[in-house]
Coordinates of C-alpha atoms in Angstrom, one line a residue:
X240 CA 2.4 -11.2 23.0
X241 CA 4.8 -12.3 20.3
X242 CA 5.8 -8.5 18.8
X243 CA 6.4 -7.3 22.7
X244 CA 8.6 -10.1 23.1
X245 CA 10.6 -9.7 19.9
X246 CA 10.4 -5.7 20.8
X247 CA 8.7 -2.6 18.5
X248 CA 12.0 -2.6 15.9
X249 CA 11.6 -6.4 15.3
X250 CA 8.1 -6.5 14.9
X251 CA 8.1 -3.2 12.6
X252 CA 10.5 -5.2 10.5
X253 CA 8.4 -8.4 10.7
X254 CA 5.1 -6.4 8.8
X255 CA 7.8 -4.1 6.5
X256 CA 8.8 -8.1 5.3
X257 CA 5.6 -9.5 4.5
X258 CA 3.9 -6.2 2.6
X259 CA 1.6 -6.1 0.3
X260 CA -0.2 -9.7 -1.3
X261 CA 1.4 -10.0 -4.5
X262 CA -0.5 -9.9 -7.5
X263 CA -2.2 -12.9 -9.1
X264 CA -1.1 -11.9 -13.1
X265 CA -3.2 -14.9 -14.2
X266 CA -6.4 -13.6 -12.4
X267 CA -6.0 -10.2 -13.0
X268 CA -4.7 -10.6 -17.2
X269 CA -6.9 -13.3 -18.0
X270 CA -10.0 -13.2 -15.9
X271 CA -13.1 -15.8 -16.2
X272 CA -14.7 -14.9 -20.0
X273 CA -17.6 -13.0 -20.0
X274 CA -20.7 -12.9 -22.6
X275 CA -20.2 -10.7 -25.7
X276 CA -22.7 -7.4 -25.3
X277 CA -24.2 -5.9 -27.1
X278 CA -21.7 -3.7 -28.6
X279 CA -19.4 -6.6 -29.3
X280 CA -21.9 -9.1 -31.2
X281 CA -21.5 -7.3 -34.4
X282 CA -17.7 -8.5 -34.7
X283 CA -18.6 -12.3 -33.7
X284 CA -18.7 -14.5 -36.3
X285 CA -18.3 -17.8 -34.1
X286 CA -20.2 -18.1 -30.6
X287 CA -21.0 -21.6 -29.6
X288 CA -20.3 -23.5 -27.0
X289 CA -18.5 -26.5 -28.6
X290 CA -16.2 -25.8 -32.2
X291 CA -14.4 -27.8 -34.2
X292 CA -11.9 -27.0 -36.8
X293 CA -11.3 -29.7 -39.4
X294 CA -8.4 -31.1 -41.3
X295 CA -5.8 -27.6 -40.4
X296 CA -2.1 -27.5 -39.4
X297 CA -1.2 -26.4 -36.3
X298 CA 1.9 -25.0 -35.6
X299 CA 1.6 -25.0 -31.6
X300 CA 4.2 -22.3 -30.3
X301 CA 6.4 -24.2 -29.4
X302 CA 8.9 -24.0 -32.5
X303 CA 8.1 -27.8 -32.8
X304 CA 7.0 -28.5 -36.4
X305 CA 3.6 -28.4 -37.5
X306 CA 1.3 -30.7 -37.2
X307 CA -0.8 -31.5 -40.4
X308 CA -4.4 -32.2 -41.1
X309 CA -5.6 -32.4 -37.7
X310 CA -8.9 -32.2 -35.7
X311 CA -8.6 -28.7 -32.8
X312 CA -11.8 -29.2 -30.6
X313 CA -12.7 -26.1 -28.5
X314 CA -15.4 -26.4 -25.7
X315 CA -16.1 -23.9 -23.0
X316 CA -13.5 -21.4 -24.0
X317 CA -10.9 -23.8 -23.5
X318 CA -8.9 -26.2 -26.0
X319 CA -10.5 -29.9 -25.5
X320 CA -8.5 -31.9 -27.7
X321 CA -5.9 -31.4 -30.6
X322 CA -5.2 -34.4 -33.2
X323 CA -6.2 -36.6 -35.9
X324 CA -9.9 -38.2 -37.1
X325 CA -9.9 -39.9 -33.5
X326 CA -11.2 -37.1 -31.8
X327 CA -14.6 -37.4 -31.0
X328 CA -16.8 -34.5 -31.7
X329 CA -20.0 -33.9 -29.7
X330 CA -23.2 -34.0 -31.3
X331 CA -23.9 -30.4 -31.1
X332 CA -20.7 -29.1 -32.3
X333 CA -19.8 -26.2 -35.0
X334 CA -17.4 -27.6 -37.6
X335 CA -14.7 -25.5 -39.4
X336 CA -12.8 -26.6 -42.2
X337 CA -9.8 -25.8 -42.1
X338 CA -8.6 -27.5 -45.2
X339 CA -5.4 -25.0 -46.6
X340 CA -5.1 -23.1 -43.0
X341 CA -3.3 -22.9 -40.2
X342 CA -4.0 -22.2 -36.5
X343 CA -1.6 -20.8 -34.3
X344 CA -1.3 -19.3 -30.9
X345 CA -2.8 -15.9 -30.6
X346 CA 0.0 -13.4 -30.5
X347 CA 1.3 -12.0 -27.2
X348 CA 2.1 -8.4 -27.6
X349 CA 4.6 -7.3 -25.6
X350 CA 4.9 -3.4 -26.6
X351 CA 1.0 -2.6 -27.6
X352 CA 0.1 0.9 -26.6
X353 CA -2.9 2.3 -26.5
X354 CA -2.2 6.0 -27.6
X355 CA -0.9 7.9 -30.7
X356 CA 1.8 11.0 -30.7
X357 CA 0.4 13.9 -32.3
X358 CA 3.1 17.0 -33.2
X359 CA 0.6 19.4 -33.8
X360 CA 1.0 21.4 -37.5
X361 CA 4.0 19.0 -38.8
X362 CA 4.7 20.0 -41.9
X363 CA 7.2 18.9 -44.8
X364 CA 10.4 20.1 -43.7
X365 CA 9.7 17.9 -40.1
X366 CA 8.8 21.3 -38.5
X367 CA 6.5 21.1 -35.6
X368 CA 5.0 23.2 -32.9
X369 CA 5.6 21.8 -29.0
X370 CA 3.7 20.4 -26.8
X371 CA 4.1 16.6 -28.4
X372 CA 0.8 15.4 -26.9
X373 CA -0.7 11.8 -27.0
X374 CA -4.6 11.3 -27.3
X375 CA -6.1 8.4 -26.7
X376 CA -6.8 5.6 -29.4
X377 CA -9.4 3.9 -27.2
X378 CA -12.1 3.2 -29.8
X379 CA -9.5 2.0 -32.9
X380 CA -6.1 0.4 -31.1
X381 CA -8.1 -2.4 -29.3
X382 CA -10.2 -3.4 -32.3
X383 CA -7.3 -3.0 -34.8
X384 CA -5.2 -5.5 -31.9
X385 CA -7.9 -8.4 -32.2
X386 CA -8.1 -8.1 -36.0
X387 CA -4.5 -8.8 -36.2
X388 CA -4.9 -11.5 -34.4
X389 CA -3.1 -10.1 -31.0
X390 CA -5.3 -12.0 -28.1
X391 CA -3.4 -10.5 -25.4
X392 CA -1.2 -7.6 -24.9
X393 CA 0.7 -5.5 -22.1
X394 CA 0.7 -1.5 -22.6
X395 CA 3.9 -1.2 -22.2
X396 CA 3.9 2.6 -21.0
X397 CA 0.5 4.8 -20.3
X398 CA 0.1 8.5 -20.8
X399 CA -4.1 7.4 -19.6
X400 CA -3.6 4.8 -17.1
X401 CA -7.0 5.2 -16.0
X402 CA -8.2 5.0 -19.4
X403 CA -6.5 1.8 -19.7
X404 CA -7.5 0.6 -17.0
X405 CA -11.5 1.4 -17.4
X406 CA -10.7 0.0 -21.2
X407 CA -9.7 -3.6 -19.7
X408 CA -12.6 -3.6 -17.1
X409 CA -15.0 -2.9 -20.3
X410 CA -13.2 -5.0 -22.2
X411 CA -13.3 -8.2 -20.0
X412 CA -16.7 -7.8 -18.5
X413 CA -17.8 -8.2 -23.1
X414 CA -18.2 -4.8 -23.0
X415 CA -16.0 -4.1 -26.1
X416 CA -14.0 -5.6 -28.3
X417 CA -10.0 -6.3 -27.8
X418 CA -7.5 -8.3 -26.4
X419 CA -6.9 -9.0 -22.8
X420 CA -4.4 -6.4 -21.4
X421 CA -1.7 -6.3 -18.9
X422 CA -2.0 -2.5 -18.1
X423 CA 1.5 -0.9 -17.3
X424 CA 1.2 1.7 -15.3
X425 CA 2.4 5.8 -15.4
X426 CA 5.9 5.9 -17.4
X427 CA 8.1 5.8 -14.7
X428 CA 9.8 9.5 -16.0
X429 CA 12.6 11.7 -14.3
X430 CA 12.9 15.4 -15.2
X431 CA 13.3 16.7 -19.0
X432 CA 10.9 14.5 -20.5
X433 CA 9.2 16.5 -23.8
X434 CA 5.9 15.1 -23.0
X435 CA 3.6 17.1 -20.7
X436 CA 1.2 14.2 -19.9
X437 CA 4.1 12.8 -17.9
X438 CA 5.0 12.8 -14.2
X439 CA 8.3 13.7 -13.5
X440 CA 9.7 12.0 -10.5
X441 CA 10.9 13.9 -7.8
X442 CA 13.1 11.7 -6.0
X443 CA 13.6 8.0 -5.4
X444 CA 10.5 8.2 -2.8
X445 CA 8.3 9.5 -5.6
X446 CA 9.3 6.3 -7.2
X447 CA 8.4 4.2 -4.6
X448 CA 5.2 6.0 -3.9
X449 CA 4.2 6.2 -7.8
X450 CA 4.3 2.5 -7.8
X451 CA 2.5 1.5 -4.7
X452 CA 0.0 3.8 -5.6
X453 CA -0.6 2.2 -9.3
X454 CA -0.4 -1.0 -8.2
X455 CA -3.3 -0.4 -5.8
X456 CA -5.4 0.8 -8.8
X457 CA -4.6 -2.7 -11.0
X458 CA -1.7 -2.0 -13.0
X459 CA 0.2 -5.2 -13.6
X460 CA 3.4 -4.1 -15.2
X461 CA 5.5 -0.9 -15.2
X462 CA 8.0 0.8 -17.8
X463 CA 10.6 3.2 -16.6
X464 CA 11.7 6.1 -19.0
X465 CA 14.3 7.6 -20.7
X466 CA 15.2 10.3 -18.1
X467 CA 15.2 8.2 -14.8
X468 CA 17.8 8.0 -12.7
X469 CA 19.6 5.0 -11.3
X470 CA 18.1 5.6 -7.8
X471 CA 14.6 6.1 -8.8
X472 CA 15.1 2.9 -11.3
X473 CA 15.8 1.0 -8.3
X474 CA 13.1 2.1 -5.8
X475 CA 10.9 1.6 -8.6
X476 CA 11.7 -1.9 -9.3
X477 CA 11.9 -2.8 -5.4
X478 CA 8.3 -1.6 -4.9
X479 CA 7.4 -3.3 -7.7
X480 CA 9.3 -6.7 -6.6
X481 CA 7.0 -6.7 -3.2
X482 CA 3.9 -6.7 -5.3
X483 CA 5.3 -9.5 -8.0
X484 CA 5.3 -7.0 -10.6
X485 CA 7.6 -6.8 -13.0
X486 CA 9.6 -3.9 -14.5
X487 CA 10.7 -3.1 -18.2
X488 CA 12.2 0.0 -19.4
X489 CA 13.2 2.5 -22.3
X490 CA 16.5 3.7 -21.1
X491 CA 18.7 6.0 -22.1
X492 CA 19.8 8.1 -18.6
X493 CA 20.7 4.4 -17.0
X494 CA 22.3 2.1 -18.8
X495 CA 21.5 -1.7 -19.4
X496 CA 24.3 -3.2 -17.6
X497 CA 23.2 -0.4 -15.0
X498 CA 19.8 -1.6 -15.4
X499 CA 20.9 -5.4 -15.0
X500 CA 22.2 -4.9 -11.9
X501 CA 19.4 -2.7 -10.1
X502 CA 17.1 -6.3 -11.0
X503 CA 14.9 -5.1 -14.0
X504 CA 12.8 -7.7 -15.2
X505 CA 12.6 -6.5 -19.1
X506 CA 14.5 -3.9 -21.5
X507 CA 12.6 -2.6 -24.4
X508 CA 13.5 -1.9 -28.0
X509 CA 16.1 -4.7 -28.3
X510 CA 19.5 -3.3 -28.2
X511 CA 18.8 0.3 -30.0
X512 CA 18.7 2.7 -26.7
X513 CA 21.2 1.1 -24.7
X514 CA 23.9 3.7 -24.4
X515 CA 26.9 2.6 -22.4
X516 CA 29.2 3.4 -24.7
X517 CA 28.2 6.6 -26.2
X518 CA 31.2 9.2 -25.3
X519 CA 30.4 11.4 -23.0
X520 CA 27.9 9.9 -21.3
X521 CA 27.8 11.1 -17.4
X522 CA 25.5 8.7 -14.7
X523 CA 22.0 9.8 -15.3
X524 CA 21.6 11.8 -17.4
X525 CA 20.6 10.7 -21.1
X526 CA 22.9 11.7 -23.8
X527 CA 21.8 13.7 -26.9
X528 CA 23.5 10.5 -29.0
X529 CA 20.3 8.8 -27.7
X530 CA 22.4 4.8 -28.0
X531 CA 23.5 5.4 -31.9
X532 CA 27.3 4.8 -30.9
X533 CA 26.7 2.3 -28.7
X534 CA 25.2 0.2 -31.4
X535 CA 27.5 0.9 -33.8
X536 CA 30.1 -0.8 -31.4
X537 CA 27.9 -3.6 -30.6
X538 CA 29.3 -5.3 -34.4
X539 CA 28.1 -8.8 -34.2
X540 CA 30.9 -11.1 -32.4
X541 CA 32.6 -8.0 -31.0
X542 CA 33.5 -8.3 -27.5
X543 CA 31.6 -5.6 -25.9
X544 CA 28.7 -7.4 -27.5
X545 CA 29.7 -10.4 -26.2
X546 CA 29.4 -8.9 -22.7
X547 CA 26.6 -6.8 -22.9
X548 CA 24.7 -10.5 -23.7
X549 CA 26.8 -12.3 -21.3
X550 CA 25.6 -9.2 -18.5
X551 CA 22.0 -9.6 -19.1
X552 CA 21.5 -13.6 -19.4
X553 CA 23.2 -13.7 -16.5
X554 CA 20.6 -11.2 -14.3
X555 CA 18.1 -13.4 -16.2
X556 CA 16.7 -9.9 -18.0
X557 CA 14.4 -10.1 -21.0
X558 CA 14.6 -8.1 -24.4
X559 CA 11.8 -7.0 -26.3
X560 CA 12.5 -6.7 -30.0
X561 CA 10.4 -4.1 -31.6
X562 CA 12.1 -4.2 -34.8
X563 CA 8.5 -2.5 -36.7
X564 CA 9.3 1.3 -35.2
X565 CA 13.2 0.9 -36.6
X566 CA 12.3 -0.5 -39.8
X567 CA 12.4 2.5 -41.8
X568 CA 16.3 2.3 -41.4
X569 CA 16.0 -1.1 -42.9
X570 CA 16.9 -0.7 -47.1
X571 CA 14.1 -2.8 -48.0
X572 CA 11.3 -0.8 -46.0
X573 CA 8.7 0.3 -48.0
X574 CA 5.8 2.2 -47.5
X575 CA 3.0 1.1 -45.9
X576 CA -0.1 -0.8 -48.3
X577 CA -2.9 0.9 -49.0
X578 CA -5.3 -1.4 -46.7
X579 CA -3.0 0.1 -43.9
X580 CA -2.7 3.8 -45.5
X581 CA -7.2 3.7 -45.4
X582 CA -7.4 2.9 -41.5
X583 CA -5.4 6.0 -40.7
X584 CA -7.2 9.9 -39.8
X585 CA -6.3 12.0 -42.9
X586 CA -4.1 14.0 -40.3
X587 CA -2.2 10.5 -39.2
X588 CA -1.9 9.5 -43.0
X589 CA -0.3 13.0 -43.8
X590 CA 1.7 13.0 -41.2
X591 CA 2.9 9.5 -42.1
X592 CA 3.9 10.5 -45.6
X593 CA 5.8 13.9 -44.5
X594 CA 8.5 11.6 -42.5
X595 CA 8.5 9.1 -44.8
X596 CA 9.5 11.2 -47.8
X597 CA 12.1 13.0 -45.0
X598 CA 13.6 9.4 -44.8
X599 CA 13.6 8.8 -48.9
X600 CA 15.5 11.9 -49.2
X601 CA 17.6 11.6 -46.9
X602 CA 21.4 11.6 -47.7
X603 CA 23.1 8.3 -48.8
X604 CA 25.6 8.7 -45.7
X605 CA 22.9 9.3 -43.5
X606 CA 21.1 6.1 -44.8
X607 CA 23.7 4.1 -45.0
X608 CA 24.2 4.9 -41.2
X609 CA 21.2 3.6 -40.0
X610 CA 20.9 0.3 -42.4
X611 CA 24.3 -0.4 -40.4
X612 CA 22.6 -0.2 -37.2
X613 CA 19.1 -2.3 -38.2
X614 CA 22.0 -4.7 -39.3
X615 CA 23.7 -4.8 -35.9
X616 CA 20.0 -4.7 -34.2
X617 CA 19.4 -7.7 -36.1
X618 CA 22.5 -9.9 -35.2
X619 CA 22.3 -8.6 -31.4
X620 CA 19.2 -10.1 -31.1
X621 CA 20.1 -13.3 -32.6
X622 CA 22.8 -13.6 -30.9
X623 CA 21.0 -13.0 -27.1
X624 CA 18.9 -15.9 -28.2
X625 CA 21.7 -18.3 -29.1
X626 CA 23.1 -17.5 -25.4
X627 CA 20.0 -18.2 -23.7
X628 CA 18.4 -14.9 -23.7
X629 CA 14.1 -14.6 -23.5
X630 CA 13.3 -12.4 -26.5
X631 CA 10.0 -11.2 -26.8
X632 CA 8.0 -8.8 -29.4
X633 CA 6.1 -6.2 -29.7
X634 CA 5.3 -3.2 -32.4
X635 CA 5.9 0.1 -30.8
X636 CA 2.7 1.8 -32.6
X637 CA 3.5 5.2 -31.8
X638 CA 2.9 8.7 -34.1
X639 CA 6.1 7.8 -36.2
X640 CA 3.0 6.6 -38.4
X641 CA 4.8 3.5 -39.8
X642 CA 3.3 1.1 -37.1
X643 CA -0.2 0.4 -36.9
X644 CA -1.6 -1.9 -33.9
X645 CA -2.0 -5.4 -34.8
X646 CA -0.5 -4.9 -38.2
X647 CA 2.5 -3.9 -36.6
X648 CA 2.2 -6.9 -34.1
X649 CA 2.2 -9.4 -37.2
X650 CA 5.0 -7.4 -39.0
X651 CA 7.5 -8.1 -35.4
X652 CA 7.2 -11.9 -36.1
X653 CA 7.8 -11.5 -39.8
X654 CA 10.9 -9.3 -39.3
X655 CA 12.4 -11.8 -37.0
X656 CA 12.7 -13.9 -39.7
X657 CA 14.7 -11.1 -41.7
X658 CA 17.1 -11.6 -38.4
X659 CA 17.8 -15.2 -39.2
X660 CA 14.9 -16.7 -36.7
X661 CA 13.4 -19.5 -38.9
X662 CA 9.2 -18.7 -39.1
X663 CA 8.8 -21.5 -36.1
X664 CA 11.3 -19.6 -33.6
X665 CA 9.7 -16.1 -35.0
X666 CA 6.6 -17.4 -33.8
X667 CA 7.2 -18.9 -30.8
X668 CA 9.2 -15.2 -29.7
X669 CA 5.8 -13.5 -30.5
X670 CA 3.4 -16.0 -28.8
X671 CA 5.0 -18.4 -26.2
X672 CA 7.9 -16.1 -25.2
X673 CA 5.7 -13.5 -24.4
X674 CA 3.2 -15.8 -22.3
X675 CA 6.3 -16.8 -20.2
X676 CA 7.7 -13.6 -19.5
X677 CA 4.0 -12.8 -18.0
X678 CA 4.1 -16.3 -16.1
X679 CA 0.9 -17.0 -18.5
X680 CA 2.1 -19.8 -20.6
X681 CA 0.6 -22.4 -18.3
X682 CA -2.8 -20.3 -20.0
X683 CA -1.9 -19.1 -23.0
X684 CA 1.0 -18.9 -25.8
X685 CA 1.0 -22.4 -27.6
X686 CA -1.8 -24.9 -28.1
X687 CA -2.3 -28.1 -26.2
X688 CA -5.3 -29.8 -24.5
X689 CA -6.7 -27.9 -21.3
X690 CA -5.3 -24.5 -22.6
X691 CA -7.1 -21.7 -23.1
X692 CA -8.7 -21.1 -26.8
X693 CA -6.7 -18.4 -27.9
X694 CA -5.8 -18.8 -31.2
X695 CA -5.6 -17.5 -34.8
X696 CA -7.2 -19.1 -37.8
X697 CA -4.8 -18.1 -41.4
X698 CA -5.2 -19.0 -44.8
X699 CA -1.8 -20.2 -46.1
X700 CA 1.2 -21.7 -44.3
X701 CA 3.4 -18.9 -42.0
X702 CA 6.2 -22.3 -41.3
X703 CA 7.1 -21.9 -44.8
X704 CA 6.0 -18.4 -46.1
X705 CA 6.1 -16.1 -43.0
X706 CA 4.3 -13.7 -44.2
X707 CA 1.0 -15.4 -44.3
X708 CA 0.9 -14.9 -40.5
X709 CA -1.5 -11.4 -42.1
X710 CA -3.7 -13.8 -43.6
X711 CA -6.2 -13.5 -40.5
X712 CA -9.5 -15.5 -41.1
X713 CA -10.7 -15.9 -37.4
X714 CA -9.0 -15.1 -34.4
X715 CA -10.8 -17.0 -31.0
X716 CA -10.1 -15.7 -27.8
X717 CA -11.6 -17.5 -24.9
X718 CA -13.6 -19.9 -27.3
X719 CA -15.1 -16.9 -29.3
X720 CA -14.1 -16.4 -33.2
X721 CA -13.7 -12.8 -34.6
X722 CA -13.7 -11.3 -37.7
X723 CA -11.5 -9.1 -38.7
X724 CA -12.6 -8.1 -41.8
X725 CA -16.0 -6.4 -39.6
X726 CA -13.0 -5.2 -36.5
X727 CA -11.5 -3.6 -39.7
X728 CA -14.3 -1.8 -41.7
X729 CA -15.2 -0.4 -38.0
X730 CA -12.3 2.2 -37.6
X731 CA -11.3 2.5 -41.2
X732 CA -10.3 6.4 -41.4
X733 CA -10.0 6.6 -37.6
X734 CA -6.8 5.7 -36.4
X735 CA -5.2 8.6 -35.2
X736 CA -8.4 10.4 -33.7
X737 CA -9.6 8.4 -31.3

């Protein structure tokens, strides 16, 4: 026999090489399309086998410019042809005019939870009483996700992973409404974490065993947490490797270049928790600075930014910008519409407007402060791109109350334009960018001929006037056109409690 011959140790090392089969992410994220049930026919307002949408401009995802008055056939989920009056339309066909619209890719989200922080009795002064706890948004994040025109979205951190998971299952076999989902498993969490709904890791073992564990249950992503340490990172994203599943992370303990070099795939929240040069800081442990000096120092052009870029192009790591949950330190936030302000729980919306007049009356030093760091966010993420760096997007939508799902989706493409991206690039970060961090974009992310129909339908022009990227008329996913305006009305008054 071939292992006698070799001898136990050489064999044992022959099985530890090939492990597990490695995940097919294009099977698993975007499985065949199934029927809409009954419980999703209420939000379909196109379902027909063959559709054509007339005389619209395409921008394709690509950041090339947009093609005008053309002719987008869709047939069998899939995108059949894409040009002018030439295209041949079957005889059957449902036409669209898309005179004074455009259709673009649907939007990859690349930081769409699933959950909302609750800080039970908040009250004015910012007071609350512990446990932070995160219930589940099962019902309203997934609905609010397809209004907005998100078609498929990864987690990005679950405090439910189960939930999730069940959620996608439902979700794909046209059970309910929502985008397809690349589930992230368990945060990834050392010791000292403030949520209880977290696992704290034991030891770089518990790493390792975490992971193989989710990844036998489906997960096909996972996010490492703020209180990890270096050699739990790296067991993590070892396990992780053998399955060809890739790792992204909300540091604080480890630190990017750290990071970098123990071969994560993906670092969240652009360059705001990165804390290499905070003072103080002592290997894995995360400093009560939290990145704030680290960004001050990272001044556009400044040589430690230079390097931190120069680090993380080179390991080939991707950056998701998730400029939406820091935008309050932006001078020109404001506060959210009222069409926002009405899909919130009366608890979420009053929760919203306690740290939102905290931030108004906040001190001018204090304010001034953090417009310098959503300045130097800005640049750093400009910058990554113009050295080659992937940049992808997502909201955050988290209990700070100022980022709703889909909503908040729309706002990270419009906000990259306030950070010099022209509306083209902005797009293509939040669609194509995403697609090919997932190793989807053969699928998904920009439109051309044999991909799949997942696309948005907007009144008005997003090249020229970003902003009309919110303008959602129908978003298709998998051939099938939504409405928002119904996905909407369903959980008006609701996020926040379920």
């Amino acid at each position: 026999m071939r292992m006698r011959a070799m001898g136990l140790a050489g064999a044992a090392a022959l099985l530890c090489a090939a492990g597990p089969d490695k995940v097919d992410m294009a099977a698993r994220i975007l499985p065949a399309p199934a029927t809409p049930g009954e419980a999703v026919k209420p939000f379909v307002k196109v379902d027909h086998r063959s559709v054509a949408i007339l005389h619209v401009r395409v921008i394709d995802g690509t950041g090339a410019a947009p093609l005008e008055d053309r002719t987008v056939l869709i047939a069998a989920g899939r995108i059949a042809a894409v040009g002018g009056a030439e295209v041949p339309l079957p005889h059957d066909v449902q036409a669209i005019n898309g005179t004074g619209m455009t259709l673009m890719p649907g939007i990859v989200g690349m930081h769409d939870h699933q959950y909302y922080i609750a800080r039970p009795n908040l009250d004015a002064a910012g007071h609350s009483e512990p446990p932070l706890m995160v219930p589940q948004m099962a019902f309203s994040s997934p609905r609010l996700y397809l209004a907005g025109g998100v078609t498929t979205l990864r987690t990005t951190g679950s405090v439910e992973p189960y939930t999730d998971l069940n959620m996608k299952a439902a979700i794909d076999r046209g059970e309910l409404p929502g985008p397809h989902m690349d589930v992230t498993g368990p945060y990834l969490e050392g010791s000292g974490s403030p949520f209880l709904q977290m696992h704290p890791l034991k030891d770089a073992e518990d790493a390792r065993r975490t992971v193989d564990f989710w990844a036998d249950q489906g997960v096909t992503s996972f996010k490492a947490y703020m209180n990890i340490t270096r050699a739990q990172l790296k067991a993590a994203i070892d396990a992780a490797h053998v399955r060809g599943i890739k790792v992204t992370g909300h540091l604080c303990s480890v630190t990017y270049p750290e990071a970098a070099a123990l071969g994560i795939d993906n670092l969240e929240h652009g360059f705001w928790v990165n804390t290499s040069l905070d003072p103080g800081k002592q290997p894995d442990v995360c400093p009560e600075s939290d990145g704030g000096p680290t960004l001050k120092a990272m001044t556009p052009g400044s040589d430690a930014a230079k390097e931190l870029i120069a680090i993380l192009v080179a390991h080939k790591v991707a950056v998701t910008s998730t400029l939406p949950v820091f935008e309050t330190s932006s001078p020109n936030y404001r506060t959210l519409p009222p069409q926002q302000l009405a899909l919130m729980s009366p608890e979420a919306r009053a929760d919203y407007f306690y740290v939102r007049t905290l931030q108004m009356n906040a001190s001018p030093v204090r304010k001034a402060e953090r417009a310098a760091l959503w300045a130097n966010e800005l640049a750093m993420e400009r910058a990554f791109v113009d050295a080659g760096g992937l940049l992808i997007a997502g909201p955050d939508p988290t209990g700070a109350g100022n980022v709703l799902p889909g909503f908040g989706d729309q706002r990270a493409i419009i906000l990259l334009v306030e950070a010099g991206f022209t509306p083209l690039e902005a797009i293509r970060i939040g669609t194509l960018n995403g697609a090919t961090y997932l190793g989807l974009d053969a699928r998904i992310g920009s439109i051309a001929p044999g991909k799949d129909a997942d696309l948005v339908l907007v009144r008005g022009d997003p090249s020229k006037q970003i902003g009309d990227i919110a303008n959602v008329v129908t978003v298709f996913k998998d051939g099938v056109g939504y409405d928002p305006a119904a996905l909407l009305a369903s959980v008006s008054g609701r996020y926040g409690q379920y």
